[in-house]
């Protein structure tokens, strides 16, 4: 199954987790695997844009996707160069076009908390007039995707405390990114798409995280018409998805899910009665992590 | 049990959730409750500081706690006034002391993703020399707290897609805040403490969220010596907790937990064998939400 992916999680990568000694509930010494979390500072041309906390894989994709999802790289624009300096923990993205987001960065509309990271007003403006592509989503794909993704070896299953986002095409998961922040995981997917010139029209985005306004905005910014999650919704996430014409599917567990927006893209070809309930073993380790 | 709390979640509050119509996996119309998510802009004196996305309860505590946890209100400093304008979705916090965080806000060290929201360098500087209080934590308290918190009616159980943070004293949960962003939930607790002049020395902070660097920093900034969670750890969260001398307990489920820092504060008076495993019904709705 692993071979289906273009990029899959690599829980064996020793740089991404660390074994930490502690005490368990019985007072016995124990060792557990915990995910890494490192600062990465992103530059656009000569301007320092942001410092994000990341697990540290795919810094180039993260930087490129972050800038794209912030509207600092335009749709269709590919960077001239993307240079990662491991020692300085920086990525410098260079574009042919001169950029100046100094004014934008000084706007006080910083967002905070988990629903974070975009200069909201600007983003909403940039989505004005956005039309997401027609697409059909077979419900049989959704079940196969959920099953494949949930049974893929991942840092989530190995160490917990991490989010996953998967770019899919029909019933095939293509690129499965994980990160300590779910926005980073999405941004890494976006960066992969920009860097490899991959179009969004026939794609489905799957996330382990909640379907908040920000997740909806990022998915729409990427041009992807369908966003699915095993987690729940926020009211504004639903409202925005409906305004943007995004298909929004949540609470996917076993045979169950709920579609709260863009229902018209669904083709109901799956027989839910034939789908098994979720294997409880999938809930181990990080299952309740945020 | 509800009466034990000074502030408990109010899942009956109609302003915090919305009933949304959708389709379920069988193609049948269904209605589900989803949590609200609204922008709130925080001003400190004449300066606009940030716009956060919040569920919308306790805006005054959120603003006060945010400013405190960013170091923009000093330890022990109480605002002169805190005014919430529901229509404008703003909170203005006024202090006797003149404040100017213009320069700080223009520093490019914005953070992003779920590990978000603090001007990191500054915060670490401000924690230099911080000594968290001696305290003892009985393991019997931990079990009783987890049980009480997990069985408290909450938006989490009702609608999912939300985080909870609970300020506790010994085995008593005092203030249980929920929000779409876990940082908001923590900030609301901090704001309640500042506003009510409540000290941190004998407190335990419990969160549903992951134990990331940012959660550790916020807890230490609040002066609380113990942070516990049902979720997992990140490596930097553990490292910082050890540096700061914070007791860090994670993966609390039923009788199980792991302590990765500040083990010396634990007094093992509980018999884990007598603790039942977690009731599966607690895992409903938002159980896998981030």
XYZ file of C-alpha atoms in Angstrom:
580
model
C 0.000 0.000 0.000
C 2.869 2.340 0.827
C 3.810 2.343 -2.811
C 0.538 3.997 -3.705
C 1.805 7.223 -2.207
C 4.062 9.750 -3.855
C 4.938 10.945 -0.365
C 3.978 8.985 2.735
C 4.815 9.578 6.388
C 8.133 8.174 7.461
C 7.777 7.148 11.095
C 11.213 5.496 10.843
C 12.895 8.869 10.269
C 14.898 9.306 13.459
C 15.019 13.080 13.015
C 11.270 13.419 13.540
C 10.844 11.790 16.929
C 12.848 11.495 20.080
C 12.771 8.836 22.774
C 12.164 10.460 26.134
C 12.458 8.777 29.512
C 9.761 9.281 32.092
C 7.646 7.572 34.732
C 4.390 5.803 34.099
C 1.301 5.715 36.296
C 2.688 2.807 38.270
C 5.859 4.753 39.093
C 7.948 2.643 36.757
C 10.525 4.150 34.452
C 9.325 4.176 30.857
C 10.416 5.492 27.494
C 8.081 6.989 24.950
C 8.479 8.433 21.467
C 7.554 12.111 21.151
C 7.497 14.200 17.991
C 10.037 16.936 17.398
C 9.027 20.594 17.150
C 11.475 23.119 15.703
C 11.352 26.757 14.663
C 11.646 27.527 10.948
C 11.922 31.108 9.730
C 10.546 31.844 6.276
C 11.900 34.642 4.092
C 10.318 35.931 0.895
C 13.117 37.576 -1.094
C 14.769 39.933 1.400
C 11.859 40.042 3.795
C 11.482 37.924 6.926
C 7.877 36.769 6.947
C 7.228 34.389 9.808
C 8.658 31.837 12.198
C 6.629 28.650 12.347
C 6.992 25.695 14.672
C 7.332 22.525 12.618
C 8.335 18.915 12.867
C 11.061 19.816 10.392
C 10.575 17.629 7.336
C 9.958 19.269 3.946
C 10.919 22.833 4.968
C 10.935 23.944 1.304
C 7.382 22.732 0.727
C 6.271 24.261 4.011
C 7.703 27.668 3.116
C 6.344 27.614 -0.425
C 2.910 26.441 0.670
C 2.729 28.904 3.550
C 3.444 31.800 1.199
C 0.960 30.479 -1.362
C -1.783 30.025 1.224
C -1.137 33.529 2.542
C -1.541 34.906 -0.960
C 2.100 36.063 -0.977
C 2.755 33.760 -3.895
C 0.102 34.262 -6.534
C -1.949 31.475 -8.067
C 0.193 29.797 -10.701
C 3.333 31.605 -9.571
C 6.337 29.356 -8.991
C 9.314 30.558 -6.960
C 12.603 31.116 -8.730
C 14.428 29.344 -5.947
C 13.776 27.902 -2.521
C 16.798 27.521 -0.266
C 16.784 25.773 3.067
C 19.604 26.386 5.537
C 19.512 23.646 8.126
C 21.941 25.342 10.472
C 20.139 28.700 10.483
C 16.733 27.025 10.400
C 15.631 29.319 7.606
C 14.084 28.979 4.171
C 14.502 31.747 1.623
C 11.951 31.788 -1.194
C 12.904 33.985 -4.143
C 10.570 35.211 -6.868
C 11.170 37.029 -10.149
C 8.421 39.449 -9.182
C 9.422 42.043 -6.606
C 7.422 41.516 -3.416
C 6.697 43.832 -0.544
C 4.431 42.606 2.155
C 5.856 44.993 4.739
C 2.586 46.928 4.902
C 0.551 43.750 5.074
C 2.689 42.348 7.847
C 2.233 45.491 9.851
C -1.528 45.272 9.714
C -2.593 44.324 13.190
C -4.929 41.629 11.982
C -2.796 38.866 13.339
C -4.776 35.826 14.242
C -4.169 33.573 17.172
C -4.952 30.248 18.769
C -5.579 27.213 16.676
C -7.638 29.120 14.150
C -4.602 30.981 13.119
C -2.203 32.286 10.660
C -3.858 34.142 7.843
C -4.323 37.814 7.353
C -8.005 37.179 7.302
C -9.453 40.213 5.554
C -6.951 39.982 2.727
C -7.557 36.309 2.262
C -11.313 36.746 2.087
C -10.809 39.512 -0.455
C -8.562 37.329 -2.544
C -11.245 34.617 -2.526
C -13.799 37.053 -3.912
C -14.941 35.680 -7.240
C -13.308 32.293 -6.634
C -15.211 29.496 -8.350
C -14.285 25.991 -7.277
C -14.358 23.396 -10.045
C -17.196 20.989 -10.673
C -16.136 17.568 -9.563
C -17.744 14.346 -8.576
C -16.806 12.458 -5.445
C -17.851 8.846 -5.236
C -18.730 7.849 -1.707
C -16.917 4.561 -2.348
C -13.734 6.644 -2.784
C -14.268 8.293 0.575
C -14.473 4.942 2.333
C -11.429 3.585 0.538
C -9.449 6.752 1.217
C -10.319 6.750 4.908
C -9.369 3.102 5.193
C -6.072 3.510 3.340
C -5.090 6.634 5.246
C -6.031 5.258 8.647
C -3.994 2.124 8.102
C -0.915 3.896 6.729
C 2.040 3.783 9.129
C 2.439 7.326 10.424
C 3.967 9.429 13.159
C 0.422 9.844 14.429
C 0.143 6.130 15.088
C 3.721 5.948 16.375
C 3.954 8.992 18.617
C 0.686 10.931 18.556
C 0.425 14.688 19.081
C 0.528 15.384 15.373
C -1.785 16.258 12.505
C -2.062 14.768 9.070
C -3.274 16.157 5.757
C -3.514 14.032 2.645
C -3.890 15.130 -0.958
C -5.991 12.540 -2.783
C -7.165 11.845 -6.303
C -10.247 9.637 -6.616
C -9.607 6.760 -4.183
C -5.836 7.211 -4.169
C -3.989 9.110 -1.422
C -1.050 10.829 -3.145
C 0.774 13.002 -0.635
C 0.417 12.471 3.117
C 2.029 15.198 5.209
C 2.181 15.332 9.012
C 3.125 18.182 11.323
C 2.710 19.470 14.872
C 0.488 22.227 13.513
C -2.288 21.141 11.208
C -1.805 24.308 9.175
C 1.758 23.276 8.477
C 0.601 19.916 7.178
C -1.781 21.658 4.762
C 0.878 24.175 3.766
C 3.329 21.380 2.982
C 0.751 19.814 0.676
C 0.193 23.210 -0.978
C 3.947 23.658 -1.389
C 4.251 20.245 -3.008
C 1.476 21.160 -5.458
C 3.093 24.499 -6.374
C 6.551 22.979 -6.715
C 5.357 20.104 -8.875
C 2.813 22.088 -10.847
C -0.037 19.830 -9.769
C -3.563 21.118 -10.383
C -6.343 21.033 -7.788
C -9.456 20.357 -9.893
C -9.652 16.592 -9.459
C -8.288 16.472 -5.927
C -9.750 15.764 -2.502
C -8.086 17.060 0.654
C -8.316 14.872 3.744
C -7.316 16.162 7.176
C -7.240 14.718 10.665
C -8.024 18.173 12.044
C -11.181 20.119 12.624
C -13.002 21.829 9.815
C -12.566 25.412 10.970
C -12.926 28.576 8.890
C -9.194 28.613 8.354
C -9.027 25.080 7.010
C -11.866 25.890 4.620
C -10.127 29.062 3.454
C -6.836 27.265 2.871
C -8.493 24.492 0.886
C -10.383 27.011 -1.252
C -7.207 29.063 -1.754
C -5.572 25.916 -3.068
C -8.517 25.513 -5.464
C -9.426 22.064 -4.163
C -13.201 21.460 -4.304
C -13.550 18.823 -1.551
C -12.383 18.788 2.085
C -12.958 15.739 4.287
C -12.056 15.039 7.901
C -12.482 12.532 10.667
C -12.987 15.498 12.994
C -15.882 17.896 13.472
C -17.009 21.282 12.198
C -17.215 24.842 13.389
C -20.232 26.934 12.392
C -18.154 29.462 10.501
C -16.283 26.728 8.690
C -19.599 25.427 7.412
C -20.846 28.901 6.482
C -17.713 29.721 4.507
C -17.729 26.360 2.750
C -21.290 27.017 1.610
C -20.409 30.520 0.408
C -17.372 29.231 -1.452
C -19.136 26.189 -2.870
C -16.716 23.782 -1.184
C -17.822 20.227 -0.431
C -17.322 19.706 3.293
C -17.442 16.249 4.840
C -16.754 15.647 8.521
C -16.871 13.109 11.317
C -15.724 10.315 9.041
C -15.506 7.203 11.238
C -16.043 3.751 9.821
C -19.154 3.916 7.701
C -20.354 7.188 9.161
C -19.843 10.735 7.967
C -21.785 13.957 7.620
C -21.785 16.281 4.607
C -22.674 19.877 5.514
C -21.875 21.693 2.286
C -21.595 20.972 -1.443
C -23.615 17.799 -1.210
C -24.263 17.957 -4.958
C -20.745 16.740 -5.767
C -21.395 13.411 -4.021
C -22.227 10.316 -6.028
C -23.590 7.704 -3.683
C -22.198 4.506 -5.108
C -21.113 2.911 -1.831
C -23.171 0.546 0.237
C -22.570 1.766 3.790
C -23.975 -1.472 5.151
C -20.947 -3.258 3.712
C -18.395 -1.037 5.475
C -17.004 -2.311 8.742
C -16.878 -0.085 11.785
C -13.498 1.308 12.595
C -10.859 -0.914 14.070
C -10.303 0.215 17.643
C -6.577 -0.298 17.328
C -6.496 2.763 15.102
C -7.338 4.814 18.156
C -4.116 4.081 19.942
C -1.445 6.533 21.050
C -2.406 9.895 19.681
C -6.016 9.116 19.028
C -7.341 11.776 21.341
C -4.625 14.293 20.650
C -5.617 17.665 19.350
C -20.876 17.819 40.619
C -21.549 20.896 38.524
C -21.693 22.918 41.717
C -18.062 22.136 42.434
C -17.057 24.488 39.641
C -16.772 28.245 39.857
C -17.149 28.277 36.067
C -18.239 25.212 34.128
C -19.004 24.767 30.439
C -22.533 25.697 29.491
C -23.516 23.429 26.609
C -27.081 24.755 26.930
C -25.955 28.261 25.919
C -27.620 28.685 22.540
C -25.118 31.354 21.494
C -22.237 28.868 21.474
C -23.532 26.258 19.060
C -25.676 26.230 15.975
C -27.815 23.465 14.539
C -26.793 22.836 10.946
C -28.657 20.695 8.437
C -26.738 18.232 6.301
C -26.764 14.739 4.877
C -25.469 11.656 6.606
C -23.613 8.708 5.105
C -26.899 7.038 4.173
C -28.036 10.079 2.192
C -30.598 10.999 4.820
C -31.103 14.566 5.964
C -29.646 15.131 9.418
C -29.060 17.971 11.819
C -25.978 18.329 13.958
C -24.776 20.830 16.535
C -21.603 22.681 15.575
C -19.669 25.171 17.690
C -19.581 28.851 16.808
C -16.355 30.605 15.810
C -16.251 34.404 15.790
C -13.549 37.045 15.392
C -12.686 39.135 18.447
C -10.293 42.057 18.154
C -8.270 42.905 21.239
C -7.051 46.439 21.950
C -4.555 47.406 24.640
C -5.183 51.075 25.403
C -5.184 52.775 21.985
C -3.370 49.969 20.204
C -4.988 47.192 18.197
C -3.133 44.021 19.179
C -4.694 40.983 17.572
C -7.818 39.417 16.130
C -8.490 35.952 17.509
C -11.115 33.437 16.460
C -13.142 32.401 19.472
C -16.334 30.672 20.456
C -17.332 34.010 21.951
C -17.972 33.421 25.644
C -15.902 35.344 28.207
C -14.369 37.886 25.792
C -13.086 39.991 28.700
C -11.218 37.060 30.246
C -9.895 36.058 26.836
C -8.510 39.541 26.149
C -7.011 39.931 29.604
C -5.482 36.461 29.579
C -4.128 36.852 26.062
C -2.354 40.067 27.001
C -1.059 38.516 30.211
C 0.253 35.414 28.458
C 1.922 37.595 25.815
C 3.667 39.526 28.560
C 1.799 42.714 27.579
C 0.242 42.788 31.007
C 2.906 42.344 33.641
C 2.781 39.753 36.414
C 0.487 41.100 39.112
C -0.772 43.946 36.921
C -4.551 44.258 36.770
C -6.208 46.259 34.008
C -7.959 49.500 34.908
C -10.902 48.535 32.755
C -11.913 45.877 30.261
C -14.721 46.796 27.884
C -16.373 44.407 25.500
C -18.401 45.752 22.580
C -20.549 42.942 21.260
C -21.548 44.754 18.097
C -18.009 45.729 17.098
C -16.612 42.393 18.351
C -13.856 44.190 20.194
C -12.434 44.230 23.695
C -10.513 47.258 24.912
C -8.194 46.638 27.856
C -6.966 49.796 29.587
C -4.026 50.056 31.957
C -2.743 52.842 34.178
C 0.715 52.198 32.801
C 1.352 53.587 29.335
C 1.954 50.705 26.908
C 3.578 50.606 23.535
C 3.981 47.304 21.847
C 4.174 48.819 18.371
C 7.804 47.811 18.021
C 7.166 44.346 19.385
C 4.237 43.811 17.043
C 6.362 44.773 14.101
C 8.970 42.198 14.892
C 8.643 39.575 12.236
C 8.710 36.729 14.709
C 5.106 35.888 14.188
C 4.353 32.266 14.825
C 1.941 30.135 12.934
C 0.011 26.924 12.871
C -1.226 25.326 16.013
C 1.968 26.204 17.841
C 1.075 29.812 17.649
C 0.615 33.153 19.086
C 3.537 34.227 21.173
C 6.403 36.455 20.321
C 8.657 33.619 21.175
C 12.007 35.247 21.879
C 10.444 37.810 24.150
C 8.505 35.214 26.051
C 11.552 33.062 26.617
C 13.432 36.128 27.813
C 10.646 36.976 30.204
C 10.789 33.464 31.622
C 14.486 33.836 32.358
C 14.892 33.430 36.094
C 11.358 32.137 36.556
C 11.135 29.734 39.476
C 7.957 27.694 39.673
C 6.707 27.026 43.192
C 7.256 23.821 45.114
C 4.025 21.933 45.222
C 2.885 18.410 45.779
C 0.467 16.635 43.499
C -1.228 13.555 44.829
C -1.797 10.994 42.118
C -5.219 10.341 43.668
C -6.066 13.959 42.789
C -5.078 13.397 39.185
C -7.435 10.447 38.865
C -10.290 12.268 40.553
C -9.726 15.378 38.441
C -9.659 13.412 35.203
C -12.838 11.605 36.148
C -14.682 14.773 37.174
C -13.583 16.711 34.110
C -14.347 13.908 31.673
C -17.845 13.463 33.033
C -18.687 17.174 33.163
C -21.281 18.169 30.550
C -19.393 20.218 27.978
C -19.528 21.566 24.453
C -16.872 18.982 23.680
C -19.251 16.160 24.511
C -22.188 17.948 22.860
C -20.654 19.225 19.634
C -16.965 18.281 19.460
C -14.351 20.344 17.586
C -13.391 22.246 20.698
C -10.680 22.330 23.346
C -10.948 22.497 27.092
C -8.630 23.829 29.777
C -9.388 23.476 33.461
C -7.833 25.289 36.404
C -7.774 22.905 39.356
C -6.835 23.004 43.018
C -6.010 19.665 44.635
C -8.773 17.331 43.398
C -11.219 20.113 42.621
C -11.711 21.526 39.119
C -12.426 25.244 39.579
C -12.694 26.918 36.192
C -13.365 24.930 33.019
C -13.052 26.967 29.820
C -13.639 25.717 26.285
C -12.788 27.309 22.943
C -12.172 26.517 19.275
C -8.519 27.327 19.819
C -6.865 25.646 22.770
C -4.774 28.740 23.357
C -7.941 30.732 23.833
C -9.159 28.280 26.457
C -5.883 28.724 28.371
C -5.970 32.486 27.932
C -9.523 32.629 29.331
C -8.332 30.766 32.421
C -5.408 33.206 32.732
C -7.781 36.155 32.354
C -10.031 34.771 35.070
C -7.017 34.436 37.391
C -5.813 37.998 36.724
C -9.304 39.467 37.077
C -10.028 37.637 40.321
C -6.553 37.954 41.764
C -6.159 34.212 42.061
C -2.649 32.915 42.677
C -1.056 30.010 40.775
C 1.072 28.297 43.449
C -1.367 25.591 44.508
C -2.972 25.081 41.109
C -2.908 22.368 38.466
C -3.725 23.113 34.847
C -5.492 20.393 32.876
C -5.874 20.594 29.107
C -7.427 18.402 26.453
C -4.781 19.593 24.018
C -1.277 18.511 23.212
C 1.640 19.431 25.429
C 3.537 21.605 22.950
C 6.217 24.179 23.708
C 3.617 26.897 23.602
C 1.348 25.244 26.153
C 4.321 24.761 28.457
C 5.346 28.411 28.070
C 1.843 29.667 28.772
C 1.500 27.528 31.880
C 4.870 28.677 33.176
C 4.023 32.309 32.385
C 0.923 31.879 34.516
C 3.167 30.548 37.302
C 1.323 27.227 37.559
C 3.690 24.384 38.502
C 1.771 21.431 37.034
C 0.342 20.813 33.545
C -1.622 17.648 32.774
C -3.305 16.438 29.601
C -5.072 13.495 28.091
C -3.088 14.194 24.909
C 0.523 13.632 23.995
C 3.815 15.521 24.058
C 6.161 17.238 21.670
C 9.898 16.943 22.263
C 10.383 20.667 22.718
C 7.452 20.834 25.110
C 9.211 18.262 27.270
C 12.569 20.000 26.998
C 11.145 23.371 28.027
C 9.170 21.851 30.891
C 12.387 20.320 32.228
C 14.269 23.605 31.882
C 11.491 25.505 33.609
C 10.931 22.908 36.308
C 7.323 22.346 35.306
C 5.641 19.046 36.129
C 4.364 17.637 32.845
C 1.894 14.763 32.758
C 0.405 13.456 29.531
C -1.613 10.680 27.938
C -3.962 10.521 30.926
C -6.547 7.878 30.047
C -8.263 5.846 32.718
C -5.552 4.660 35.063
C -2.723 5.393 32.674
C -0.539 8.447 32.361
C 3.094 9.348 31.740
C 5.118 11.973 33.621
C 8.025 13.341 31.580
C 9.141 16.266 33.728
C 9.006 17.393 37.348
C 8.341 13.920 38.638
C 9.491 14.993 42.125
C 6.242 16.866 42.784
C 4.223 13.643 42.541
C 3.066 11.868 45.667
C 1.949 8.395 44.725
C -0.985 7.828 47.032
C -3.343 6.292 44.467
C -3.757 2.619 43.794
C -3.915 2.451 39.989
C -5.286 -1.077 40.179
C -8.465 0.333 41.694
C -9.091 2.804 38.860
C -11.448 1.676 36.122
C -10.516 2.024 32.505
C -12.172 4.891 30.700
C -15.815 4.662 29.786
C -15.978 4.407 26.013
C -18.993 6.698 25.902
C -16.672 9.569 26.777
C -15.138 9.146 23.360
C -18.236 10.174 21.463
C -18.658 13.150 19.129
C -15.513 15.170 19.286
C -13.335 12.485 20.716
C -10.924 12.453 17.814
C -11.104 16.155 17.108
C -7.933 18.134 17.147
